Amino acid sequence: MKTPTDLADNYPKVTEWLSQTSRPLPPGKSFWETELLSALAIVEARPEKLVYELKLQEHHCSQYLSIHSGFMATSIDICNHFVMGVHQGKNQWQWFGMTSDISISFLRSMRAGQTARFECHVYKVSKNIAHIHTKVYDADNGDLCCTATFVKVRADYKHGSNTESKL
């Protein structure tokens, strides 16, 4: 993932999580989010907010030539993982948690060639639950294309293991 040059200095947790989820894979092994992580770019980072951009491609489209809603939901979910790393409040999580609830409203379709701008905001973080809101815009004209609300649950575990700590 492309990131601002000062991201590691200002938000080391985000860069740590990115390195753990973007590690090199053995030959012949891939995960479904690998391509998406390499195509996303963080363009703004500040307390409680991360902004990403993604150039939409034809293979992200449905047969009707608009961006597939499942692809958009997955993209929003992945963007919301890393926003937990810019949270500045007292409840700090060791890992970005798991999504337990998603509500997405698709307001305007997008097509290949457009650039999607994902603005992710952390609204409230407690010991075990976080509330996040995301808006997706057409970066070229500023049109609001979708909104999403998320509930994440804490899941602090060692990356790569199947063992999670108790919630």
CSV table of C-alpha atoms in Angstrom, one decimal:
chain,number,residue,atom,x,y,z
A,1,MET,CA,0.0,0.0,0.0
A,2,LYS,CA,1.2,3.5,-0.8
A,3,THR,CA,1.5,5.7,2.3
A,4,PRO,CA,2.5,9.2,3.2
A,5,THR,CA,6.2,9.6,4.1
A,6,ASP,CA,5.4,10.7,7.6
A,7,LEU,CA,2.9,7.9,8.4
A,8,ALA,CA,5.5,5.7,10.2
A,9,ASP,CA,6.6,8.6,12.5
A,10,ASN,CA,3.1,9.8,13.3
A,11,TYR,CA,1.2,6.5,13.4
A,12,PRO,CA,3.6,3.5,13.9
A,13,LYS,CA,0.7,1.1,14.7
A,14,VAL,CA,-0.7,1.6,11.2
A,15,THR,CA,2.6,0.9,9.5
A,16,GLU,CA,3.2,-2.1,11.8
A,17,TRP,CA,-0.2,-3.6,10.9
A,18,LEU,CA,0.3,-2.9,7.2
A,19,SER,CA,3.7,-4.7,7.2
A,20,GLN,CA,2.1,-7.7,9.0
A,21,THR,CA,-0.8,-7.9,6.5
A,22,SER,CA,1.4,-7.2,3.4
A,23,ARG,CA,4.3,-9.6,4.2
A,24,PRO,CA,5.8,-11.6,1.3
A,25,LEU,CA,4.0,-14.8,0.5
A,26,PRO,CA,5.5,-18.2,-0.5
A,27,PRO,CA,5.5,-18.8,-4.3
A,28,GLY,CA,2.1,-19.9,-5.5
A,29,LYS,CA,0.3,-18.6,-2.4
A,30,SER,CA,-2.0,-15.6,-2.4
A,31,PHE,CA,-4.8,-14.1,-0.4
A,32,TRP,CA,-7.9,-12.4,-1.9
A,33,GLU,CA,-7.0,-9.0,-0.3
A,34,THR,CA,-3.4,-9.0,-1.6
A,35,GLU,CA,-4.2,-7.1,-4.9
A,36,LEU,CA,-6.5,-4.7,-3.1
A,37,LEU,CA,-3.9,-3.8,-0.5
A,38,SER,CA,-1.3,-3.1,-3.2
A,39,ALA,CA,-3.7,-0.9,-5.1
A,40,LEU,CA,-4.9,1.2,-2.2
A,41,ALA,CA,-3.1,4.4,-1.2
A,42,ILE,CA,-3.4,6.3,2.1
A,43,VAL,CA,-3.5,9.9,1.1
A,44,GLU,CA,-4.3,11.5,4.5
A,45,ALA,CA,-3.7,10.4,8.1
A,46,ARG,CA,-4.7,12.4,11.2
A,47,PRO,CA,-6.1,11.5,14.6
A,48,GLU,CA,-9.3,9.5,14.2
A,49,LYS,CA,-9.3,9.6,10.4
A,50,LEU,CA,-7.6,7.9,7.5
A,51,VAL,CA,-8.3,8.7,3.8
A,52,TYR,CA,-7.5,6.3,1.0
A,53,GLU,CA,-7.8,6.5,-2.8
A,54,LEU,CA,-8.2,3.6,-5.2
A,55,LYS,CA,-8.2,3.7,-9.0
A,56,LEU,CA,-11.1,1.4,-9.9
A,57,GLN,CA,-10.4,-1.2,-12.5
A,58,GLU,CA,-12.6,-3.2,-14.9
A,59,HIS,CA,-12.1,-6.4,-12.9
A,60,HIS,CA,-13.8,-4.7,-9.9
A,61,CYS,CA,-17.0,-4.3,-12.0
A,62,SER,CA,-20.1,-6.4,-12.2
A,63,GLN,CA,-21.5,-7.7,-15.5
A,64,TYR,CA,-23.4,-4.3,-15.6
A,65,LEU,CA,-20.1,-2.5,-15.8
A,66,SER,CA,-20.5,-0.7,-12.5
A,67,ILE,CA,-18.3,-1.4,-9.5
A,68,HIS,CA,-19.6,-4.6,-7.8
A,69,SER,CA,-21.2,-3.9,-4.4
A,70,GLY,CA,-19.4,-6.8,-2.9
A,71,PHE,CA,-16.0,-5.4,-4.0
A,72,MET,CA,-16.9,-2.0,-2.6
A,73,ALA,CA,-18.0,-3.6,0.7
A,74,THR,CA,-14.7,-5.5,0.9
A,75,SER,CA,-12.7,-2.4,0.1
A,76,ILE,CA,-14.5,-0.4,2.8
A,77,ASP,CA,-14.0,-3.2,5.4
A,78,ILE,CA,-10.2,-3.4,4.7
A,79,CYS,CA,-9.9,0.4,4.9
A,80,ASN,CA,-11.7,0.4,8.2
A,81,HIS,CA,-9.2,-2.1,9.7
A,82,PHE,CA,-6.3,0.4,9.6
A,83,VAL,CA,-8.2,3.4,10.9
A,84,MET,CA,-8.0,1.9,14.4
A,85,GLY,CA,-4.3,2.7,14.3
A,86,VAL,CA,-4.9,6.4,14.3
A,87,HIS,CA,-7.2,6.3,17.3
A,88,GLN,CA,-5.9,8.6,20.0
A,89,GLY,CA,-8.2,7.8,22.9
A,90,LYS,CA,-7.5,5.9,26.1
A,91,ASN,CA,-8.7,2.5,24.7
A,92,GLN,CA,-5.8,1.3,22.6
A,93,TRP,CA,-6.1,-2.0,20.8
A,94,GLN,CA,-3.1,-4.2,19.9
A,95,TRP,CA,-4.7,-5.3,16.7
A,96,PHE,CA,-7.4,-3.8,14.4
A,97,GLY,CA,-10.2,-6.0,15.6
A,98,MET,CA,-12.9,-7.9,13.7
A,99,THR,CA,-15.9,-6.5,11.9
A,100,SER,CA,-19.1,-7.6,13.7
A,101,ASP,CA,-21.7,-5.4,12.0
A,102,ILE,CA,-21.7,-3.5,8.7
A,103,SER,CA,-24.4,-1.3,7.2
A,104,ILE,CA,-23.7,0.2,3.8
A,105,SER,CA,-25.9,2.5,1.7
A,106,PHE,CA,-25.0,2.7,-2.0
A,107,LEU,CA,-26.1,6.1,-3.2
A,108,ARG,CA,-24.4,6.4,-6.6
A,109,SER,CA,-22.7,3.9,-8.9
A,110,MET,CA,-19.0,4.1,-9.8
A,111,ARG,CA,-17.3,2.7,-12.9
A,112,ALA,CA,-13.8,1.5,-13.9
A,113,GLY,CA,-11.5,4.5,-14.5
A,114,GLN,CA,-12.9,6.5,-11.6
A,115,THR,CA,-11.0,7.0,-8.4
A,116,ALA,CA,-12.8,6.2,-5.2
A,117,ARG,CA,-11.9,8.2,-2.1
A,118,PHE,CA,-12.6,6.4,1.2
A,119,GLU,CA,-12.8,8.7,4.3
A,120,CYS,CA,-12.8,6.5,7.4
A,121,HIS,CA,-13.6,8.1,10.9
A,122,VAL,CA,-13.3,6.5,14.3
A,123,TYR,CA,-16.2,7.8,16.4
A,124,LYS,CA,-16.0,5.8,19.6
A,125,VAL,CA,-13.7,3.2,21.0
A,126,SER,CA,-14.4,1.3,24.2
A,127,LYS,CA,-12.5,-1.5,25.8
A,128,ASN,CA,-14.0,-4.1,23.4
A,129,ILE,CA,-16.1,-2.3,20.8
A,130,ALA,CA,-15.4,0.4,18.2
A,131,HIS,CA,-17.8,2.5,16.0
A,132,ILE,CA,-16.5,3.6,12.6
A,133,HIS,CA,-18.1,5.6,9.9
A,134,THR,CA,-16.9,5.7,6.2
A,135,LYS,CA,-18.0,7.8,3.3
A,136,VAL,CA,-16.9,6.9,-0.2
A,137,TYR,CA,-16.6,9.8,-2.8
A,138,ASP,CA,-15.8,10.0,-6.5
A,139,ALA,CA,-12.5,11.7,-6.1
A,140,ASP,CA,-12.8,13.4,-9.4
A,141,ASN,CA,-16.0,15.3,-8.8
A,142,GLY,CA,-16.7,15.0,-5.1
A,143,ASP,CA,-20.0,13.1,-5.5
A,144,LEU,CA,-20.9,11.0,-2.4
A,145,CYS,CA,-21.3,7.4,-3.6
A,146,CYS,CA,-21.7,5.4,-0.5
A,147,THR,CA,-21.8,5.5,3.3
A,148,ALA,CA,-21.0,2.8,5.8
A,149,THR,CA,-21.2,2.3,9.5
A,150,PHE,CA,-19.2,-0.4,11.3
A,151,VAL,CA,-19.0,-2.0,14.6
A,152,LYS,CA,-15.7,-3.7,15.3
A,153,VAL,CA,-14.9,-6.0,18.2
A,154,ARG,CA,-11.6,-6.2,19.9
A,155,ALA,CA,-9.5,-9.3,18.9
A,156,ASP,CA,-5.9,-8.8,20.1
A,157,TYR,CA,-3.9,-11.8,18.9
A,158,LYS,CA,-0.6,-12.6,17.5
A,159,HIS,CA,-0.7,-12.1,13.8
A,160,GLY,CA,-0.6,-15.4,11.9
A,161,SER,CA,-1.8,-17.5,14.8
A,162,ASN,CA,-5.3,-19.0,15.1
A,163,THR,CA,-5.4,-18.2,18.8
A,164,GLU,CA,-7.3,-15.1,19.9
A,165,SER,CA,-7.3,-13.6,23.3
A,166,LYS,CA,-10.5,-13.5,25.3
A,167,LEU,CA,-12.7,-10.5,24.5
